[in-house]
XYZ file of C-alpha atoms in Angstrom:
560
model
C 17.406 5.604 -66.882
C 20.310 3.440 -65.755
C 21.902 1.521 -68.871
C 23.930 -1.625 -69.780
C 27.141 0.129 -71.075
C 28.291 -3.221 -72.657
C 25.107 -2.803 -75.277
C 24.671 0.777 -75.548
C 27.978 3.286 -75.042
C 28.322 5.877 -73.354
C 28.795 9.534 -75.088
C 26.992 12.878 -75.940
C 25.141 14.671 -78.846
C 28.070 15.971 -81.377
C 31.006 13.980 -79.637
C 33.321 11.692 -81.533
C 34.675 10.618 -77.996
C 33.070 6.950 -76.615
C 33.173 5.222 -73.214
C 32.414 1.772 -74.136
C 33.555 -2.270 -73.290
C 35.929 -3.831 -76.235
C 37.171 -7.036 -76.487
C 38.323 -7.790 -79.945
C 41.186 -9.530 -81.913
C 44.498 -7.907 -80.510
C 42.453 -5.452 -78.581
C 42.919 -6.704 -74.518
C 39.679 -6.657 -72.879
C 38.446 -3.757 -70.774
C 36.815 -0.344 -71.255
C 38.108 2.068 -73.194
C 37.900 6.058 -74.360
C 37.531 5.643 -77.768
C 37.737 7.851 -81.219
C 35.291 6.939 -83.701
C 36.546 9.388 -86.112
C 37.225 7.832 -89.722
C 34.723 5.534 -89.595
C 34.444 1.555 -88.658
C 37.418 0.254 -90.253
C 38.853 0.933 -86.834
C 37.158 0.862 -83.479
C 39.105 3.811 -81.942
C 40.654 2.346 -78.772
C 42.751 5.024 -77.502
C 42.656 4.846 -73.535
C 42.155 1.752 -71.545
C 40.929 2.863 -68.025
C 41.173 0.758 -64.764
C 41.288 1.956 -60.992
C 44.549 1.438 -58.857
C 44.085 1.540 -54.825
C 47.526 0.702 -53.115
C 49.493 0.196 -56.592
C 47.482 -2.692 -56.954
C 44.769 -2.997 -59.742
C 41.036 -3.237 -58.188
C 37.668 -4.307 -59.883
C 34.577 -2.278 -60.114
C 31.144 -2.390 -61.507
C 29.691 -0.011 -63.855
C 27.214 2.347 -63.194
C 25.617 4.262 -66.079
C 23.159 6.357 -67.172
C 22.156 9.034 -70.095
C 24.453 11.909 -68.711
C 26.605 9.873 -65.942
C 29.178 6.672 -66.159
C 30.215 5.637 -62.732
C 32.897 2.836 -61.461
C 32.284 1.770 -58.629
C 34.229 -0.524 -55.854
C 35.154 -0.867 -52.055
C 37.535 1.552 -52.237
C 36.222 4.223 -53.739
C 34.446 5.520 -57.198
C 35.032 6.925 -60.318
C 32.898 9.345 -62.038
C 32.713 10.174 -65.755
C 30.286 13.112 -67.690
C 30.635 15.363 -70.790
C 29.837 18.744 -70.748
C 30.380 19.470 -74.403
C 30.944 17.430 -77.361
C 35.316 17.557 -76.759
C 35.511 17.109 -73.227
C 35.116 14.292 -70.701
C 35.532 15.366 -66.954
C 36.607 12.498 -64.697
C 36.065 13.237 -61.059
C 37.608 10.244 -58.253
C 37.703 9.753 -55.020
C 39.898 7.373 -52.905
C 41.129 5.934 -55.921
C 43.662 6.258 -58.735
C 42.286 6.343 -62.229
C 44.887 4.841 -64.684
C 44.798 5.355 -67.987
C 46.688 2.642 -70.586
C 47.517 3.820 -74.024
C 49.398 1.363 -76.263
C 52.191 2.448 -77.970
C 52.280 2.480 -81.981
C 54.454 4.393 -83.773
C 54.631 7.862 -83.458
C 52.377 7.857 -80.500
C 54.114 9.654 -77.341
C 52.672 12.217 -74.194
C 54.763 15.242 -73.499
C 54.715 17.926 -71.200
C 52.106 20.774 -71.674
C 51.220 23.842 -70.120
C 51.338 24.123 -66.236
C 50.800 20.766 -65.397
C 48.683 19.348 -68.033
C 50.095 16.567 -70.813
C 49.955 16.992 -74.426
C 49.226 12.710 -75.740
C 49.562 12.288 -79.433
C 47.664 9.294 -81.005
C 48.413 9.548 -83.929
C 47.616 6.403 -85.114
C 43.734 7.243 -84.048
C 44.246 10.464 -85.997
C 43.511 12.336 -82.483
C 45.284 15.114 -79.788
C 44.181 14.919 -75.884
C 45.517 17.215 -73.315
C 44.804 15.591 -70.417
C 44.484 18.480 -67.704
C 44.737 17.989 -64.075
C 42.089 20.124 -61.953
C 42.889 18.347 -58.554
C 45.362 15.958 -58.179
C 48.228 15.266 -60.225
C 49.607 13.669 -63.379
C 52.225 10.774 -63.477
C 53.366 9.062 -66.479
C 55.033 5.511 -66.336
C 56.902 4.078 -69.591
C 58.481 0.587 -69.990
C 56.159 -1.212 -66.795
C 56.941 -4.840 -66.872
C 52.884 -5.549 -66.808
C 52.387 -2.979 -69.469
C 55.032 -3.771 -72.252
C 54.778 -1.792 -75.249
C 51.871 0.772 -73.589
C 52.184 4.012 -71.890
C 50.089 3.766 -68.176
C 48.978 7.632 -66.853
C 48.105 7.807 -63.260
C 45.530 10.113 -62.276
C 46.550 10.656 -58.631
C 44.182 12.222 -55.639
C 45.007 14.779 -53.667
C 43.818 14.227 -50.434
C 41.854 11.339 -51.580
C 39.744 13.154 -54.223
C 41.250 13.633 -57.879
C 39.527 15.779 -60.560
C 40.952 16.366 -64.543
C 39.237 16.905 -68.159
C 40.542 15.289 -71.249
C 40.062 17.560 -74.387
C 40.230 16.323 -77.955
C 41.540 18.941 -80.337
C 42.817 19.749 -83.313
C 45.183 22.353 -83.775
C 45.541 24.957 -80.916
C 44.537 23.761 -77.385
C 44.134 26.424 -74.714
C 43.549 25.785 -71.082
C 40.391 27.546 -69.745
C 40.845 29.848 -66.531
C 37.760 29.113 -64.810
C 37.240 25.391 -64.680
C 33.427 24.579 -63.112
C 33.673 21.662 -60.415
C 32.245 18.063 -61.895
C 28.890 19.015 -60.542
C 28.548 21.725 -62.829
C 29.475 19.931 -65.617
C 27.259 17.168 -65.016
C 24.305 19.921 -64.692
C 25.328 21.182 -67.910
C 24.557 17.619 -69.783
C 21.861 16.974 -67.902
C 20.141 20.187 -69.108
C 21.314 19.075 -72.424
C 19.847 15.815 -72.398
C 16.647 17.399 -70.900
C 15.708 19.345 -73.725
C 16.271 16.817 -76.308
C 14.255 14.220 -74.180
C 11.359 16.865 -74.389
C 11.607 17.153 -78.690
C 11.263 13.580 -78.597
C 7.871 12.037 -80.238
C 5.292 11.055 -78.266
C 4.708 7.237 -77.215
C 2.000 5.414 -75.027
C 3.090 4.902 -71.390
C 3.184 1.833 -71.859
C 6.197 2.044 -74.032
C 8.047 4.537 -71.981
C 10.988 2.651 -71.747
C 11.941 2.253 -75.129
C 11.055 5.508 -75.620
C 13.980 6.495 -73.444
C 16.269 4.223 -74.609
C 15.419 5.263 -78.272
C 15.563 8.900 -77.189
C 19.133 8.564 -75.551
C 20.616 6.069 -78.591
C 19.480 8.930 -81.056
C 20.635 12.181 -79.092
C 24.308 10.457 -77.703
C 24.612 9.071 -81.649
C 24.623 12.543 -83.400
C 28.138 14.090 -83.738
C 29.124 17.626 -84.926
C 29.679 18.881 -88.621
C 33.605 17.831 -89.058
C 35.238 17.101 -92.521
C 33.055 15.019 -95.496
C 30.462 15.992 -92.637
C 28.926 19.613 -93.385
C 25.961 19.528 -90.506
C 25.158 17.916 -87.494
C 24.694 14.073 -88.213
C 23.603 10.786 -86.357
C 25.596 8.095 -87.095
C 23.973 4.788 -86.878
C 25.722 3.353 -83.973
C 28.835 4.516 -81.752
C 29.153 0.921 -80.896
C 31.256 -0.398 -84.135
C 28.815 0.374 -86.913
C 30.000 4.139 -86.955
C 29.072 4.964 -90.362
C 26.074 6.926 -91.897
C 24.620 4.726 -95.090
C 22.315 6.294 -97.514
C 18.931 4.988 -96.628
C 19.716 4.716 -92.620
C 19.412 8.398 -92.394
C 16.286 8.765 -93.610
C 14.312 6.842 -91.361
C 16.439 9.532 -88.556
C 14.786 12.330 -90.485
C 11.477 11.093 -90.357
C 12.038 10.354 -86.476
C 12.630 14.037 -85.767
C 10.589 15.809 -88.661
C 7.541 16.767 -86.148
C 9.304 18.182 -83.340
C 13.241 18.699 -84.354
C 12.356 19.489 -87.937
C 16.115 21.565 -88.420
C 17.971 18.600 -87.558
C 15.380 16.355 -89.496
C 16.530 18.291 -92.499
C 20.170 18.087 -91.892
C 19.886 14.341 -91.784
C 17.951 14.214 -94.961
C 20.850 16.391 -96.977
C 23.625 15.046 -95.543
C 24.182 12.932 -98.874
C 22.837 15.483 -101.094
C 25.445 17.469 -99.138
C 28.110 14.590 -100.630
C 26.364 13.750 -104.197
C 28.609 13.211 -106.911
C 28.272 14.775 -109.942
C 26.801 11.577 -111.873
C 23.932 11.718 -109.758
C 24.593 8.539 -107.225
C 24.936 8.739 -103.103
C 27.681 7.125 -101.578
C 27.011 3.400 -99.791
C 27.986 5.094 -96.618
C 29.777 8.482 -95.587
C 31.620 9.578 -92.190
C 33.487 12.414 -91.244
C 37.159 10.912 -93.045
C 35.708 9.208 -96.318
C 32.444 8.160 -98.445
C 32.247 4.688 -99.610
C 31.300 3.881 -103.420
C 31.814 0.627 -104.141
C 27.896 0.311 -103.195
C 24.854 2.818 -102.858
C 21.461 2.583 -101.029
C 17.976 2.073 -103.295
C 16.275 5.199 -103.737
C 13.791 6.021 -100.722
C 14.535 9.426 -100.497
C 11.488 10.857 -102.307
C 9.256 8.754 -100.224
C 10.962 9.869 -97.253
C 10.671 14.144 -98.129
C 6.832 13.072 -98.907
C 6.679 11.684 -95.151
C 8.311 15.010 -93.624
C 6.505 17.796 -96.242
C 3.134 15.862 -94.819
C 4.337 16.042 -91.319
C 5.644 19.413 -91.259
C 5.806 23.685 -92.435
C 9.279 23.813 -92.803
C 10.301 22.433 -95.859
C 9.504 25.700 -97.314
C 9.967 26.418 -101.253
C 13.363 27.511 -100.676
C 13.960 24.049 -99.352
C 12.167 22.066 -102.311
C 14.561 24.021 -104.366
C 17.246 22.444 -102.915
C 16.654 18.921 -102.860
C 14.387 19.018 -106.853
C 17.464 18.898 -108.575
C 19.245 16.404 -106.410
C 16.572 14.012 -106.621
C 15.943 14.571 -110.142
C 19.755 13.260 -110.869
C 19.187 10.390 -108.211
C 16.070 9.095 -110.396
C 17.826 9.592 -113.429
C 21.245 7.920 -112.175
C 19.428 4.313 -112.045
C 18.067 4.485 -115.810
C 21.437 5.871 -117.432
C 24.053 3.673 -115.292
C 21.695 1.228 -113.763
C 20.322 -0.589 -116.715
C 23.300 -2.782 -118.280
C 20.470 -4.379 -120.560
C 18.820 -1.054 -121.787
C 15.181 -2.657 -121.217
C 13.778 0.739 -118.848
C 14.366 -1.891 -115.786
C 17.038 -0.751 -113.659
C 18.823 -3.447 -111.691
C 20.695 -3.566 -108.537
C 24.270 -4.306 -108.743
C 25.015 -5.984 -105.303
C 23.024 -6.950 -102.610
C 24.234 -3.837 -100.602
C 22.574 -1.740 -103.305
C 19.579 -2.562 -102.517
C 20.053 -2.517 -98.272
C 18.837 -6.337 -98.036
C 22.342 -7.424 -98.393
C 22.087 -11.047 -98.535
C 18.070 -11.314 -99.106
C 17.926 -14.849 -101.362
C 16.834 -12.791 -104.210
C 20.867 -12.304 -104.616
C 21.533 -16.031 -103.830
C 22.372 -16.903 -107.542
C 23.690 -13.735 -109.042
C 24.340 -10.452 -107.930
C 22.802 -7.984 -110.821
C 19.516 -8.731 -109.983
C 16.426 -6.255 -111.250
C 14.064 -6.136 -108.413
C 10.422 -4.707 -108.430
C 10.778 -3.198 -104.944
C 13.643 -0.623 -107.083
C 10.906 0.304 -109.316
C 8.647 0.899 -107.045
C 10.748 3.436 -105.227
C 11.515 5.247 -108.468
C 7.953 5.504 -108.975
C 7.167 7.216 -105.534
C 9.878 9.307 -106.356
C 8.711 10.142 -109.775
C 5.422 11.005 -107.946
C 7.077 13.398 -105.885
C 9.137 15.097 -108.470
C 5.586 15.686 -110.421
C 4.574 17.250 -107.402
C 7.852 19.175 -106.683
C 7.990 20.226 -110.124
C 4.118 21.679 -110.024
C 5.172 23.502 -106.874
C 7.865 25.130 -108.248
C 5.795 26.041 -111.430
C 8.015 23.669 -114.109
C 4.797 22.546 -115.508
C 6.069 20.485 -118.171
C 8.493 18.743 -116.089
C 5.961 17.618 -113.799
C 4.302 16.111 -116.593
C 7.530 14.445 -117.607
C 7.562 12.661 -114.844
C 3.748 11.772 -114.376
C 4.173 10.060 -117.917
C 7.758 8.387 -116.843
C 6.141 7.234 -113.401
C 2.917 5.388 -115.267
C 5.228 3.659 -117.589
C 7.220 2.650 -115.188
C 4.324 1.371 -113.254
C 3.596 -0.678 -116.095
C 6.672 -2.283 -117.126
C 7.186 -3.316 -113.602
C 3.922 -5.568 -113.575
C 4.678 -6.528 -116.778
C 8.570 -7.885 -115.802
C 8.287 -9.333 -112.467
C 4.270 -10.417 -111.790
C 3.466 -14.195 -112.221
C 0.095 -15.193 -111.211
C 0.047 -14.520 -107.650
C 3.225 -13.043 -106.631
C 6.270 -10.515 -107.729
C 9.521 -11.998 -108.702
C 13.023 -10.624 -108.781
C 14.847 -11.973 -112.296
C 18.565 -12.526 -112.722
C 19.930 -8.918 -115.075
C 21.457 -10.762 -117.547
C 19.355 -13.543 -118.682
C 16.217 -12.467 -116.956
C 15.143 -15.888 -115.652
C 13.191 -15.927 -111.969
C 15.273 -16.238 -109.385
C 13.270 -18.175 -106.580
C 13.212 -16.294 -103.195
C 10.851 -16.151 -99.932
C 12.019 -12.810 -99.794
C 10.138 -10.022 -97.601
C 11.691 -7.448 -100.602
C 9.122 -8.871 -102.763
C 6.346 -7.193 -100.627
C 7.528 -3.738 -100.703
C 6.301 -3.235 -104.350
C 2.934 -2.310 -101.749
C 3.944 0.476 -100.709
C 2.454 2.105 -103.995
C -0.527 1.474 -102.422
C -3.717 1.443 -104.459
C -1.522 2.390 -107.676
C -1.790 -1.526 -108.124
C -4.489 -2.917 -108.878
C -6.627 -4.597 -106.277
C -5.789 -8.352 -107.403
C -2.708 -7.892 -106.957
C -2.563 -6.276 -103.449
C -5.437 -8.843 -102.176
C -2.653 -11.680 -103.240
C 0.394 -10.084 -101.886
C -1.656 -9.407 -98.642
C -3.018 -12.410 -97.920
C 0.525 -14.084 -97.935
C 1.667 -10.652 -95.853
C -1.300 -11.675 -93.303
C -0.561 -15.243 -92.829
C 1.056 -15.883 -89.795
C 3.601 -18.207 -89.155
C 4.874 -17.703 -93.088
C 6.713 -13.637 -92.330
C 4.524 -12.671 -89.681
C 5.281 -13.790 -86.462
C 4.599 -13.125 -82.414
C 7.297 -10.029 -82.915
C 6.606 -8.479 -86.743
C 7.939 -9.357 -90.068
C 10.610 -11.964 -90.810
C 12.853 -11.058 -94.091
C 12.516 -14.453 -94.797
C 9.591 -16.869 -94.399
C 10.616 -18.790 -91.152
C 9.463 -21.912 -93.443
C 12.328 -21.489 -95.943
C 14.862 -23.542 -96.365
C 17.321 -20.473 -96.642
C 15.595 -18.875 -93.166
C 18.538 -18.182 -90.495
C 17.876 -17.251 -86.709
C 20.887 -14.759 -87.152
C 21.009 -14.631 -90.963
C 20.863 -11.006 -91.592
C 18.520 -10.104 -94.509
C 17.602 -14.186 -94.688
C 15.278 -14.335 -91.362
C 15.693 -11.524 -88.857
C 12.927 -8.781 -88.398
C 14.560 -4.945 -89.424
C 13.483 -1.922 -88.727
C 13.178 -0.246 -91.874
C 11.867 -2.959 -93.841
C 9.276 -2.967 -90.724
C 8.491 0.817 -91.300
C 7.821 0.269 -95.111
C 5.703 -2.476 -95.042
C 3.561 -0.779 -91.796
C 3.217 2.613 -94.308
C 2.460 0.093 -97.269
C -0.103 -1.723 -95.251
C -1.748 1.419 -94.246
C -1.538 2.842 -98.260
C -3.395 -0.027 -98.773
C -6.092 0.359 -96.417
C -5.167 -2.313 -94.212
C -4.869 -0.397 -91.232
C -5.612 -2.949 -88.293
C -2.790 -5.295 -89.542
C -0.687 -1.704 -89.998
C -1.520 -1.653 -86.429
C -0.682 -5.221 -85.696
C 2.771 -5.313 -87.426
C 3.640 -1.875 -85.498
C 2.731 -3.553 -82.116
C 4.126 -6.465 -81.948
C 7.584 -4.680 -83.518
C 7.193 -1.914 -80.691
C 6.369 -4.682 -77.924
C 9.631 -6.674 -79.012
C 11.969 -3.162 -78.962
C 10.597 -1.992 -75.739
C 11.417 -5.251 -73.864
C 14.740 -6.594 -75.943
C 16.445 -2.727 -76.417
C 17.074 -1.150 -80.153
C 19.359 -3.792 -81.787
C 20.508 -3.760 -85.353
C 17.912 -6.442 -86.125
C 15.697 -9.061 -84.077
C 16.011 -12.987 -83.924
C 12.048 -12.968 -85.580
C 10.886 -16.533 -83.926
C 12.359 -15.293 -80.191
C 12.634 -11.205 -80.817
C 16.421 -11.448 -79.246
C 18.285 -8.391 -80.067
C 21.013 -9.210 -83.224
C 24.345 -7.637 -84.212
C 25.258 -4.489 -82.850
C 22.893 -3.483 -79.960
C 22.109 0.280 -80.326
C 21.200 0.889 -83.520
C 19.710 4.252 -84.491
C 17.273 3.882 -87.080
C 15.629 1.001 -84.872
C 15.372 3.884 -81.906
C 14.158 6.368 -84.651
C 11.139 3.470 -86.186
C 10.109 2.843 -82.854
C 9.304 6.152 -82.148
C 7.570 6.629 -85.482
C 5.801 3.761 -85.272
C 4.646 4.029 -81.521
C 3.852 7.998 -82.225
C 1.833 7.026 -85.610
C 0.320 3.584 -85.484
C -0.337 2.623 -82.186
């Protein structure tokens, strides 16, 4: 499948190493190497690459597949793969490759074994030794076109020029037998092959996205490195190279039928990172966790999806996650409820993943029925959990705590026809045309029928949230609707994947059906962006987004 590198970058599963277009503030424009290591406070430009015939700087197109980057121009071509998650091996013919690095302080390139270079970036936190395989290394300081940046010619040797350029960490060591490009390419391209294979199941129909969703999810996963204690599929390698604490869930689900290891190893990642209090960081990577902010709490909806879907979470497994989830639920009603009224209450529109939804237009510390309804699926689970693993009268704990809080939540936010979300502090409505205010059906028939036929009918109306491509996060009609307004207009993926599972809890299953189409139809022609424009279905933001690759699989693989 041949892809556009400027919207989805080029790498491998478990690499922290990128091959992607930047332009941005300071950074000059071209394609870089980068290291996305420590997260998206920095977009890890370390080598700028161009192609020299004749001393003189020559253009090329780029080429690029799932396993393969390739410049090409008149004068010759460039080729780029990675055989493992360190290495990228360059292979050129009739051209030089340079590569620019710009000089900060403390970054330098020295002399290594034989004729390799040691280059120290320390300012990207990062060691390369760039080894030559055939050809030869030059380094050029102080270039009057280059000021302040080191340039390293890659030259041919009788027109064809071969190297690898290893990230490391402590001890490099070069490798005495060095397979030609070919073989290295083979080697990803067996990779890729398998993981292609795992990957769910789709219509023909939808074969396309179903490639570019398979390729986005494999080439975003990196290896278990620092805060990061398993394998773990960051969200983007574009710029949004974070995990956040509801993201990887709808990765888990994605894999749970036929990768059901690495399902798991997504879902723990933050139990992996919980701190003692109970709460999951906003977002983790392999340097830091964020927690100014956290995620709402879809986790025990999410282990329900994958123990449905598959034998592996065995009891061992529910061991592990009952008391993690237990002090997640628990977290919300001891340091989520300023006003002690058994309503917990999002802090900040981040908490609840709908960042700017207008249900946070007038204050922040909002309490929000789509919170309580997540605590009540994951009470639900927790009774069942508990029953597995024979705590009898903890199950029952949580049946009772579950029902009440079924209860209070009609009680607090349902006026006549519709769910509100009220301001934490005074507890007046706030007014919204919020999509959040529909998720409250995922409980399915736990509410009573009036009040799903009322939220559905507005849910089936088109031309209010549903639209040619799925659901808008704000009725199009509002006055706070935005083309590109984030949460305030553009269709998601997850909040697409809830409402399709609430629709279908409900017993709605042709609109289910409808919702997952028209989503799947819009991803298949406009790629797996962050979010969609919902009027035109234009791809928003950043442009390979993971959990939009993971929902479209689910929702192709289960719905349609």
């Amino acid at each position: 499948m041949k892809l556009n590198v400027f919207q989805v970058p080029f790498s491998r599963y478990g690499s922290y190493l990128v091959i992607s277009p930047l332009e941005y503030g300071e950074i000059k424009k071209g394609l870089y190497i980068r290291n996305i290591r420590g997260g998206d406070d920095d977009l890890g430009e370390v080598f700028r690459i161009e192609t020299v015939y004749n001393e003189n700087i020559t253009p090329y197109k780029i080429e690029c597949y799932e396993t393969l980057m390739k410049l090409n121009s008149k004068e010759g071509n460039v080729k780029f793969c990675m055989p493992n998650a360190n290495t990228i091996r360059i292979h050129s013919e009739g051209m030089v490759l340079r590569l620019v690095m710009k000089k900060r302080a403390y970054d330098d390139i020295i002399k290594a074994e034989k004729e390799a270079y040691e280059v120290n970036c320390s300012s990207k936190k990062i060691r390369f030794i760039i080894n030559p395989i055939m050809g030869e290394i030059k380094i050029r300081r102080e270039l009057e076109d280059y000021p302040g940046e080191i340039v390293i010619d890659l030259l041919p040797n009788n027109g064809v020029m071969e190297c690898s350029i290893e990230d490391y960490h402590t001890v490099w060591r070069e490798k005495g037998d060095l397979s030609n490009f070919n073989n290295c390419l083979k080697t990803v391209e067996e990779d890729y092959s398998r993981w292609l294979k795992n990957t769910l199941e789709v219509p023909e129909e939808y074969n396309a996205g179903k490639n570019l969703a398979s390729y986005i999810t494999w080439s975003c996963v990196v290896n278990p490195e620092g805060l990061l204690r398993r394998p773990a599929m960051y969200m983007s390698k574009n710029w949004m190279t974070n995990i956040w604490s509801w993201d990887h869930c709808f990765n888990a689900m994605a894999l749970v039928k036929n990768n059901p290891k690495l399902a798991w190893d997504q879902f723990m990642t933050f139990i992996d990172v919980q701190d003692e209090s109970g709460t999951f960081p906003d977002f983790v990577n392999d340097s830091y966790a964020l927690w100014n902010y956290c995620k709402p709490p879809i986790h025990g909806w999410t282990l329900k999806w994958m123990m449905d879907r598959c034998d592996f979470i065995t009891e061992e497994r529910i061991k592990e996650v009952y008391e993690p989830l237990c002090k997640w639920t628990d977290w919300w009603f001891k340091y989520r409820d300023y006003d002690r009224d058994g309503i917990p209450q999002y802090n900040h529109g981040n908490d609840s993943g709908w960042d700017n939804a207008t249900i946070f237009k007038e204050s922040m510390a909002v309490e929000s029925p789509d919170l309580c309804a997540f605590l009540i699926i994951q009470m639900d689970v927790l009774e069942k959990i508990a029953n597995k693993l024979g705590k009898k009268e903890e199950a029952c704990e949580w049946r009772i705590r579950g029902e009440e809080l079924l209860n209070k939540m009609i009680k607090h936010f349902w006026r006549k026809d519709r769910f509100v979300a009220v301001d934490s502090y005074t507890h007046e409505d706030i007014e919204s045309d919020s999509l959040i205010l529909y998720v409250p059906l995922i409980l399915g028939k736990r509410l009573n029928k009036d009040i799903r036929n009322k939220l559905l009918e507005k849910i089936k109306k088109e031309g209010d949230f549903l639209t040619e491509f799925g659901l808008a996060t704000e009725k199009i009609n509002s006055e706070y609707y935005i083309d590109d307004g984030y949460w305030r207009g553009p269709i998601w993926a997850p909040s697409t994947m809830i409402l399709v599972y609430a629709l279908n809890e409900c017993g709605e299953y042709e609109l289910a059906q409808k919702v997952a189409e028209r989503f799947c139809n819009m991803a298949n022609r406009n790629g797996m962006a962050e979010n969609f424009n919902a009027l035109t279905g234009e791809g928003l933001r950043d442009t390979a987004f993971t959990w939009t690759s993971s929902v479209f699989l689910v929702l192709c693989n289960e719905y349609i």
